[in-house]
GROMACS .gro file of C-alpha atoms in nm:
model
  354
    1MET     CA    1   4.911   2.259 -19.056
    2GLU     CA    2   5.217   2.273 -18.798
    3LYS     CA    3   5.070   2.206 -18.443
    4ILE     CA    4   5.170   2.488 -18.181
    5ARG     CA    5   5.363   2.341 -17.863
    6LYS     CA    6   5.165   2.422 -17.539
    7SER     CA    7   5.444   2.611 -17.388
    8ASP     CA    8   5.439   2.850 -17.714
    9GLN     CA    9   5.049   2.900 -17.661
   10LEU     CA   10   5.132   2.946 -17.264
   11TYR     CA   11   5.409   3.202 -17.372
   12HIS     CA   12   5.176   3.402 -17.592
   13LEU     CA   13   4.920   3.421 -17.299
   14LEU     CA   14   5.149   3.520 -17.087
   15LEU     CA   15   5.270   3.810 -17.358
   16GLU     CA   16   4.927   3.904 -17.354
   17ARG     CA   17   4.899   3.932 -16.939
   18LEU     CA   18   5.217   4.111 -16.943
   19SER     CA   19   5.081   4.390 -17.200
   20HIS     CA   20   4.848   4.504 -16.882
   21LEU     CA   21   5.142   4.550 -16.638
   22ALA     CA   22   5.406   4.826 -16.581
   23ASP     CA   23   5.795   4.765 -16.515
   24GLY     CA   24   5.860   4.660 -16.150
   25GLU     CA   25   5.530   4.481 -16.122
   26THR     CA   26   5.496   4.131 -15.971
   27PHE     CA   27   5.448   3.840 -16.221
   28PRO     CA   28   5.330   3.500 -16.091
   29THR     CA   29   5.597   3.235 -16.021
   30LEU     CA   30   5.643   2.918 -16.169
   31ARG     CA   31   5.430   2.725 -15.903
   32GLU     CA   32   5.132   3.012 -15.967
   33ILE     CA   33   5.137   2.976 -16.331
   34MET     CA   34   5.108   2.590 -16.332
   35GLN     CA   35   4.817   2.640 -16.072
   36GLU     CA   36   4.649   2.925 -16.245
   37TYR     CA   37   4.687   2.789 -16.611
   38GLN     CA   38   4.631   2.420 -16.515
   39VAL     CA   39   4.977   2.318 -16.660
   40SER     CA   40   5.287   2.107 -16.620
   41GLN     CA   41   5.615   2.230 -16.520
   42PHE     CA   42   5.755   2.111 -16.846
   43THR     CA   43   5.507   2.326 -16.993
   44ALA     CA   44   5.535   2.623 -16.785
   45ALA     CA   45   5.914   2.647 -16.732
   46PRO     CA   46   6.019   2.680 -17.098
   47ALA     CA   47   5.746   2.951 -17.120
   48LEU     CA   48   5.897   3.140 -16.845
   49LYS     CA   49   6.278   3.096 -16.962
   50ARG     CA   50   6.160   3.255 -17.293
   51LEU     CA   51   6.035   3.552 -17.106
   52GLN     CA   52   6.342   3.573 -16.858
   53GLU     CA   53   6.582   3.518 -17.211
   54ASN     CA   54   6.377   3.827 -17.367
   55GLY     CA   55   6.415   4.065 -17.074
   56LEU     CA   56   6.076   4.070 -16.964
   57ILE     CA   57   6.108   3.942 -16.639
   58ARG     CA   58   6.344   3.887 -16.383
   59SER     CA   59   6.339   3.684 -16.081
   60ARG     CA   60   6.497   3.773 -15.726
   61VAL     CA   61   6.560   3.634 -15.461
   62GLY     CA   62   6.292   3.728 -15.190
   63ARG     CA   63   6.110   3.928 -15.389
   64GLY     CA   64   5.989   3.688 -15.642
   65THR     CA   65   5.932   3.734 -16.025
   66ILE     CA   66   5.880   4.102 -16.151
   67VAL     CA   67   5.832   4.286 -16.481
   68THR     CA   68   6.161   4.431 -16.569
   69ARG     CA   69   6.142   4.569 -16.956
   70GLN     CA   70   6.477   4.798 -16.871
   71THR     CA   71   6.677   4.510 -16.937
   72ALA     CA   72   6.490   4.496 -17.290
   73ALA     CA   73   6.553   4.836 -17.352
   74SER     CA   74   6.902   4.842 -17.266
   75ARG     CA   75   7.028   4.587 -17.488
   76ASN     CA   76   7.062   4.597 -17.907
   77CYS     CA   77   6.692   4.561 -17.958
   78ARG     CA   78   6.540   4.428 -18.280
   79ILE     CA   79   6.278   4.639 -18.453
   80LEU     CA   80   6.083   4.508 -18.731
   81TYR     CA   81   5.942   4.738 -18.999
   82LEU     CA   82   5.632   4.573 -19.184
   83ARG     CA   83   5.544   4.757 -19.485
   84PRO     CA   84   5.329   4.725 -19.799
   85ASP     CA   85   5.511   4.545 -20.114
   86TRP     CA   86   5.341   4.833 -20.324
   87PRO     CA   87   5.532   5.089 -20.542
   88SER     CA   88   5.480   5.390 -20.380
   89LEU     CA   89   5.726   5.678 -20.302
   90SER     CA   90   5.562   5.793 -20.007
   91ILE     CA   91   5.588   5.425 -19.849
   92GLN     CA   92   5.951   5.420 -19.939
   93ALA     CA   93   6.027   5.748 -19.804
   94MET     CA   94   5.849   5.613 -19.460
   95GLU     CA   95   6.082   5.327 -19.442
   96GLU     CA   96   6.394   5.538 -19.488
   97ALA     CA   97   6.288   5.781 -19.225
   98MET     CA   98   6.204   5.501 -18.982
   99ARG     CA   99   6.524   5.313 -19.016
  100GLU     CA  100   6.754   5.617 -18.991
  101GLU     CA  101   6.557   5.709 -18.649
  102ALA     CA  102   6.614   5.338 -18.537
  103GLU     CA  103   6.961   5.355 -18.646
  104LYS     CA  104   7.025   5.658 -18.446
  105ARG     CA  105   6.885   5.515 -18.133
  106LYS     CA  106   7.123   5.199 -18.182
  107TYR     CA  107   6.799   4.972 -18.261
  108HIS     CA  108   6.859   4.734 -18.522
  109CYS     CA  109   6.591   4.779 -18.760
  110GLU     CA  110   6.482   4.476 -19.021
  111VAL     CA  111   6.222   4.550 -19.322
  112LEU     CA  112   5.929   4.317 -19.379
  113ARG     CA  113   5.734   4.379 -19.681
  114TYR     CA  114   5.407   4.207 -19.733
  115GLU     CA  115   5.147   4.180 -20.008
  116ILE     CA  116   4.857   4.404 -19.976
  117SER     CA  117   4.618   4.120 -19.972
  118THR     CA  118   4.775   3.963 -19.689
  119ASP     CA  119   4.638   3.994 -19.333
  120ILE     CA  120   4.983   4.117 -19.178
  121TYR     CA  121   4.798   4.146 -18.851
  122ARG     CA  122   4.778   3.759 -18.770
  123ARG     CA  123   5.125   3.709 -18.816
  124ILE     CA  124   5.244   3.947 -18.560
  125PRO     CA  125   5.210   3.742 -18.272
  126GLN     CA  126   5.487   3.463 -18.422
  127LEU     CA  127   5.731   3.744 -18.564
  128GLU     CA  128   6.039   3.759 -18.330
  129ALA     CA  129   6.134   4.117 -18.251
  130ASP     CA  130   6.102   4.362 -17.944
  131ALA     CA  131   5.912   4.605 -18.120
  132VAL     CA  132   5.692   4.607 -18.434
  133ILE     CA  133   5.624   4.917 -18.642
  134LEU     CA  134   5.350   4.890 -18.914
  135ASP     CA  135   5.259   5.068 -19.206
  136PRO     CA  136   4.908   4.951 -19.277
  137VAL     CA  137   4.735   4.899 -19.592
  138ARG     CA  138   4.399   5.049 -19.454
  139PHE     CA  139   4.410   5.310 -19.177
  140ASP     CA  140   4.055   5.271 -19.054
  141HIS     CA  141   3.943   4.955 -19.069
  142PHE     CA  142   3.992   4.663 -18.855
  143THR     CA  143   3.862   4.324 -18.747
  144THR     CA  144   3.788   4.224 -18.392
  145GLU     CA  145   4.060   3.966 -18.437
  146GLN     CA  146   4.304   4.237 -18.564
  147LEU     CA  147   4.226   4.466 -18.270
  148GLN     CA  148   4.281   4.209 -18.006
  149ILE     CA  149   4.614   4.143 -18.168
  150LEU     CA  150   4.704   4.501 -18.146
  151THR     CA  151   4.567   4.594 -17.818
  152CYS     CA  152   4.715   4.295 -17.647
  153SER     CA  153   5.070   4.251 -17.757
  154VAL     CA  154   5.335   4.304 -17.477
  155ARG     CA  155   5.574   4.419 -17.733
  156PRO     CA  156   5.497   4.734 -17.897
  157VAL     CA  157   5.304   4.760 -18.194
  158VAL     CA  158   5.289   5.130 -18.327
  159LEU     CA  159   5.083   5.193 -18.672
  160CYS     CA  160   5.261   5.487 -18.842
  161ARG     CA  161   5.090   5.713 -19.092
  162SER     CA  162   4.724   5.624 -18.850
  163THR     CA  163   4.542   5.817 -18.643
  164LEU     CA  164   4.251   5.617 -18.584
  165PRO     CA  165   4.120   5.707 -18.237
  166VAL     CA  166   4.066   5.374 -18.111
  167PHE     CA  167   4.179   5.298 -17.723
  168LYS     CA  168   4.489   5.140 -17.655
  169ILE     CA  169   4.607   5.129 -18.015
  170LYS     CA  170   4.957   5.272 -18.042
  171CYS     CA  171   4.965   5.503 -18.355
  172VAL     CA  172   5.136   5.821 -18.488
  173GLY     CA  173   4.957   6.047 -18.747
  174SER     CA  174   4.900   6.425 -18.851
  175GLN     CA  175   4.638   6.632 -18.708
  176LEU     CA  176   4.376   6.563 -18.957
  177MET     CA  177   4.101   6.828 -18.906
  178GLU     CA  178   4.403   7.067 -18.867
  179THR     CA  179   4.559   6.965 -19.181
  180GLY     CA  180   4.229   7.024 -19.339
  181ILE     CA  181   4.226   7.403 -19.208
  182THR     CA  182   4.571   7.441 -19.306
  183ALA     CA  183   4.525   7.360 -19.665
  184ALA     CA  184   4.242   7.567 -19.689
  185ASN     CA  185   4.344   7.899 -19.515
  186TYR     CA  186   4.665   7.870 -19.724
  187LEU     CA  187   4.487   7.912 -20.061
  188TYR     CA  188   4.232   8.144 -19.901
  189ARG     CA  189   4.554   8.354 -19.791
  190ARG     CA  190   4.705   8.327 -20.139
  191GLY     CA  191   4.390   8.472 -20.304
  192HIS     CA  192   4.191   8.149 -20.414
  193ARG     CA  193   3.793   8.192 -20.374
  194ARG     CA  194   3.704   7.920 -20.626
  195ILE     CA  195   3.857   7.533 -20.479
  196GLY     CA  196   3.837   7.228 -20.629
  197VAL     CA  197   3.892   6.921 -20.416
  198LEU     CA  198   4.013   6.583 -20.613
  199PHE     CA  199   3.910   6.298 -20.390
  200SER     CA  200   4.214   6.065 -20.574
  201GLU     CA  201   4.249   5.827 -20.299
  202GLY     CA  202   4.047   5.542 -20.158
  203ARG     CA  203   3.800   5.655 -19.867
  204SER     CA  204   3.895   5.632 -19.544
  205TYR     CA  205   3.905   5.768 -19.198
  206THR     CA  206   4.192   5.985 -19.247
  207MET     CA  207   4.091   6.112 -19.618
  208ASN     CA  208   3.742   6.189 -19.501
  209SER     CA  209   3.834   6.367 -19.209
  210VAL     CA  210   4.092   6.602 -19.412
  211VAL     CA  211   3.842   6.667 -19.676
  212ASP     CA  212   3.553   6.753 -19.472
  213THR     CA  213   3.735   6.967 -19.250
  214LEU     CA  214   3.874   7.179 -19.564
  215LEU     CA  215   3.540   7.190 -19.713
  216LEU     CA  216   3.409   7.308 -19.428
  217CYS     CA  217   3.677   7.576 -19.351
  218ALA     CA  218   3.687   7.706 -19.701
  219ARG     CA  219   3.283   7.755 -19.716
  220THR     CA  220   3.333   7.913 -19.390
  221LEU     CA  221   3.559   8.152 -19.535
  222GLY     CA  222   3.316   8.231 -19.816
  223CYS     CA  223   3.511   8.020 -20.100
  224GLU     CA  224   3.313   7.807 -20.377
  225VAL     CA  225   3.410   7.446 -20.339
  226THR     CA  226   3.359   7.202 -20.588
  227MET     CA  227   3.429   6.818 -20.542
  228PHE     CA  228   3.559   6.591 -20.811
  229ASP     CA  229   3.546   6.270 -20.680
  230ALA     CA  230   3.738   6.010 -20.882
  231LYS     CA  231   3.610   5.684 -20.708
  232ILE     CA  232   3.938   5.532 -20.657
  233GLN     CA  233   3.923   5.127 -20.592
  234ARG     CA  234   4.144   4.981 -20.316
  235GLY     CA  235   4.413   4.748 -20.461
  236ILE     CA  236   4.449   4.935 -20.788
  237ASP     CA  237   4.721   5.195 -20.887
  238SER     CA  238   4.533   5.525 -20.783
  239CYS     CA  239   4.733   5.727 -21.035
  240LYS     CA  240   4.616   5.493 -21.317
  241GLN     CA  241   4.234   5.568 -21.182
  242THR     CA  242   4.292   5.940 -21.126
  243ARG     CA  243   4.450   5.950 -21.495
  244ALA     CA  244   4.120   5.793 -21.641
  245PHE     CA  245   3.905   5.991 -21.438
  246LEU     CA  246   4.095   6.313 -21.558
  247GLU     CA  247   4.055   6.221 -21.917
  248ARG     CA  248   3.677   6.165 -21.849
  249GLU     CA  249   3.574   6.443 -21.699
  250PHE     CA  250   3.821   6.735 -21.720
  251ARG     CA  251   3.735   6.882 -22.080
  252GLY     CA  252   3.913   7.173 -22.065
  253LYS     CA  253   3.999   7.359 -21.753
  254PRO     CA  254   3.828   7.297 -21.434
  255ASP     CA  255   3.622   7.580 -21.275
  256CYS     CA  256   3.831   7.664 -21.010
  257SER     CA  257   4.134   7.860 -20.946
  258ALA     CA  258   4.294   7.613 -20.732
  259LEU     CA  259   4.260   7.228 -20.705
  260PHE     CA  260   4.343   7.030 -20.371
  261VAL     CA  261   4.462   6.686 -20.469
  262CYS     CA  262   4.461   6.371 -20.214
  263SER     CA  263   4.807   6.269 -20.237
  264TYR     CA  264   5.137   6.373 -20.365
  265ALA     CA  265   5.141   6.084 -20.640
  266THR     CA  266   4.838   6.148 -20.798
  267ALA     CA  267   4.906   6.500 -20.783
  268CYS     CA  268   5.207   6.446 -21.011
  269GLU     CA  269   4.954   6.273 -21.224
  270THR     CA  270   4.704   6.551 -21.235
  271LEU     CA  271   5.019   6.779 -21.309
  272ARG     CA  272   5.124   6.582 -21.623
  273PHE     CA  273   4.777   6.530 -21.754
  274LEU     CA  274   4.722   6.920 -21.716
  275GLN     CA  275   5.069   6.986 -21.894
  276GLU     CA  276   4.960   6.762 -22.174
  277GLN     CA  277   4.610   6.984 -22.205
  278LYS     CA  278   4.805   7.298 -22.236
  279ILE     CA  279   4.676   7.422 -21.899
  280SER     CA  280   4.949   7.586 -21.739
  281VAL     CA  281   5.015   7.532 -21.345
  282PRO     CA  282   4.969   7.752 -21.151
  283ASP     CA  283   4.945   8.040 -21.398
  284GLU     CA  284   4.612   7.911 -21.481
  285ILE     CA  285   4.529   7.666 -21.195
  286SER     CA  286   4.735   7.628 -20.893
  287LEU     CA  287   4.783   7.294 -20.727
  288LEU     CA  288   4.811   7.188 -20.379
  289SER     CA  289   4.858   6.851 -20.246
  290TYR     CA  290   4.830   6.632 -19.923
  291GLY     CA  291   5.169   6.452 -19.860
  292PHE     CA  292   5.484   6.488 -20.009
  293ASP     CA  293   5.711   6.251 -20.190
  294GLU     CA  294   6.026   6.363 -20.358
  295GLU     CA  295   6.055   6.208 -20.696
  296PRO     CA  296   6.434   6.094 -20.748
  297GLY     CA  297   6.610   6.303 -20.993
  298ARG     CA  298   6.344   6.578 -21.015
  299LYS     CA  299   6.333   6.914 -20.812
  300PRO     CA  300   5.995   6.969 -20.629
  301PHE     CA  301   5.731   7.175 -20.755
  302ILE     CA  302   5.443   7.085 -20.604
  303THR     CA  303   5.323   7.261 -20.293
  304ALA     CA  304   5.220   7.012 -19.981
  305VAL     CA  305   5.037   6.999 -19.656
  306ASP     CA  306   5.214   6.743 -19.475
  307THR     CA  307   5.329   6.589 -19.161
  308PRO     CA  308   5.717   6.551 -19.175
  309LEU     CA  309   5.852   6.215 -19.191
  310ASP     CA  310   6.134   6.287 -18.965
  311GLN     CA  311   5.876   6.401 -18.707
  312GLN     CA  312   5.652   6.127 -18.769
  313ALA     CA  313   5.933   5.866 -18.733
  314LYS     CA  314   6.064   6.023 -18.432
  315ALA     CA  315   5.748   6.013 -18.258
  316VAL     CA  316   5.698   5.637 -18.318
  317LEU     CA  317   6.082   5.579 -18.178
  318ASP     CA  318   6.000   5.786 -17.857
  319ILE     CA  319   5.676   5.570 -17.834
  320ILE     CA  320   5.900   5.236 -17.836
  321ASP     CA  321   6.135   5.388 -17.601
  322HIS     CA  322   5.925   5.447 -17.333
  323GLN     CA  323   5.691   5.091 -17.372
  324LEU     CA  324   6.018   4.868 -17.362
  325ALA     CA  325   6.114   5.083 -17.072
  326GLY     CA  326   5.815   4.998 -16.887
  327ASP     CA  327   5.672   5.337 -16.896
  328LEU     CA  328   5.315   5.300 -16.955
  329SER     CA  329   5.219   5.671 -16.890
  330PHE     CA  330   5.402   5.787 -17.193
  331PRO     CA  331   5.132   5.863 -17.497
  332GLY     CA  332   5.043   5.585 -17.704
  333GLN     CA  333   4.868   5.791 -17.981
  334ILE     CA  334   5.048   6.109 -18.093
  335ASN     CA  335   4.917   6.362 -18.377
  336ILE     CA  336   5.180   6.577 -18.531
  337PRO     CA  337   5.082   6.914 -18.684
  338PRO     CA  338   5.100   6.982 -19.037
  339GLU     CA  339   5.347   7.200 -19.205
  340ILE     CA  340   5.313   7.385 -19.566
  341ARG     CA  341   5.603   7.258 -19.784
  342GLU     CA  342   5.599   7.552 -20.039
  343TYR     CA  343   5.713   7.524 -20.383
  344GLN     CA  344   5.572   7.694 -20.737
  345SER     CA  345   5.255   7.515 -20.804
  346VAL     CA  346   5.013   7.777 -20.596
  347LYS     CA  347   5.014   8.117 -20.769
  348THR     CA  348   4.907   8.424 -20.556
  349LEU     CA  349   4.601   8.603 -20.705
  350GLN     CA  350   4.690   8.967 -20.584
  351ASP     CA  351   4.362   9.113 -20.708
  352GLU     CA  352   4.160   8.862 -20.482
  353VAL     CA  353   4.373   8.922 -20.157
  354LYS     CA  354   4.181   9.138 -19.933
   0.00000   0.00000   0.00000
């Protein structure tokens, strides 16, 4: 294993220290760092020089050293987008939205794919970039070490599609409770009083929040709700697991007029299964999905409740803009209201609409 140089270790300690300072605040001098960290000039000087070259601090005669992220914000910054190496239209669509928004703001955006079994968080401190955008495999589970990496990085590290309310974690996602309420109200307004919920993704804070709120809202409105849990295991294609569940459990049309499916990909798989069973959508059963992924070469058919990707990308880059400029007062967690993307998969039951 390669030995880490003392100057590199000190550099990362100073980066962590910078994460707690706003633009314009005083930063220790070379002599103060040598004394405080008990290191030689040969260790401290390269670490300080690296901070200066990255535009994070500036030394001024008579004023000492100050934090100055404005320098970093004004140059052509390099943003690293980390995404799972997993065949998913939604992951690909998010990547394209992020790259497009970054290019609009004159950032250089580079994509790094990682295997889902990799602890990508451990790699973040060693990555060379002005800011990091992370599309995580799991949205609601972090080890103590991962939390420390996320919260102590001087470079902005922003999670997309994640709304875990952990202090100091920077993240952008949808308003989960409002998403569940929006889905329930939409189906109710279209006349549906018997609603099925197909839990076709792995259990997570995100999905539990959406589904629990949908169930509560639908039952409050007087709807009969049935849960269908496909018991999805992480690391295995959820579409294949959903198909196996449907073939095992759905013998004929489900006893509901509308079915809410927990992802667009599994909603497409559900649609194919129902069509093979000669069950007409939406005439016999309506489909509503959470999230939307436009399939290449196919006209959209399934109605979805979703937070637009362009709005998520804009929010992520807004956080990065302000962080690089040293504006630590700008919100680091942004939740975006959901929208209904309406197509042909939900039927209005006129005789049930009041």
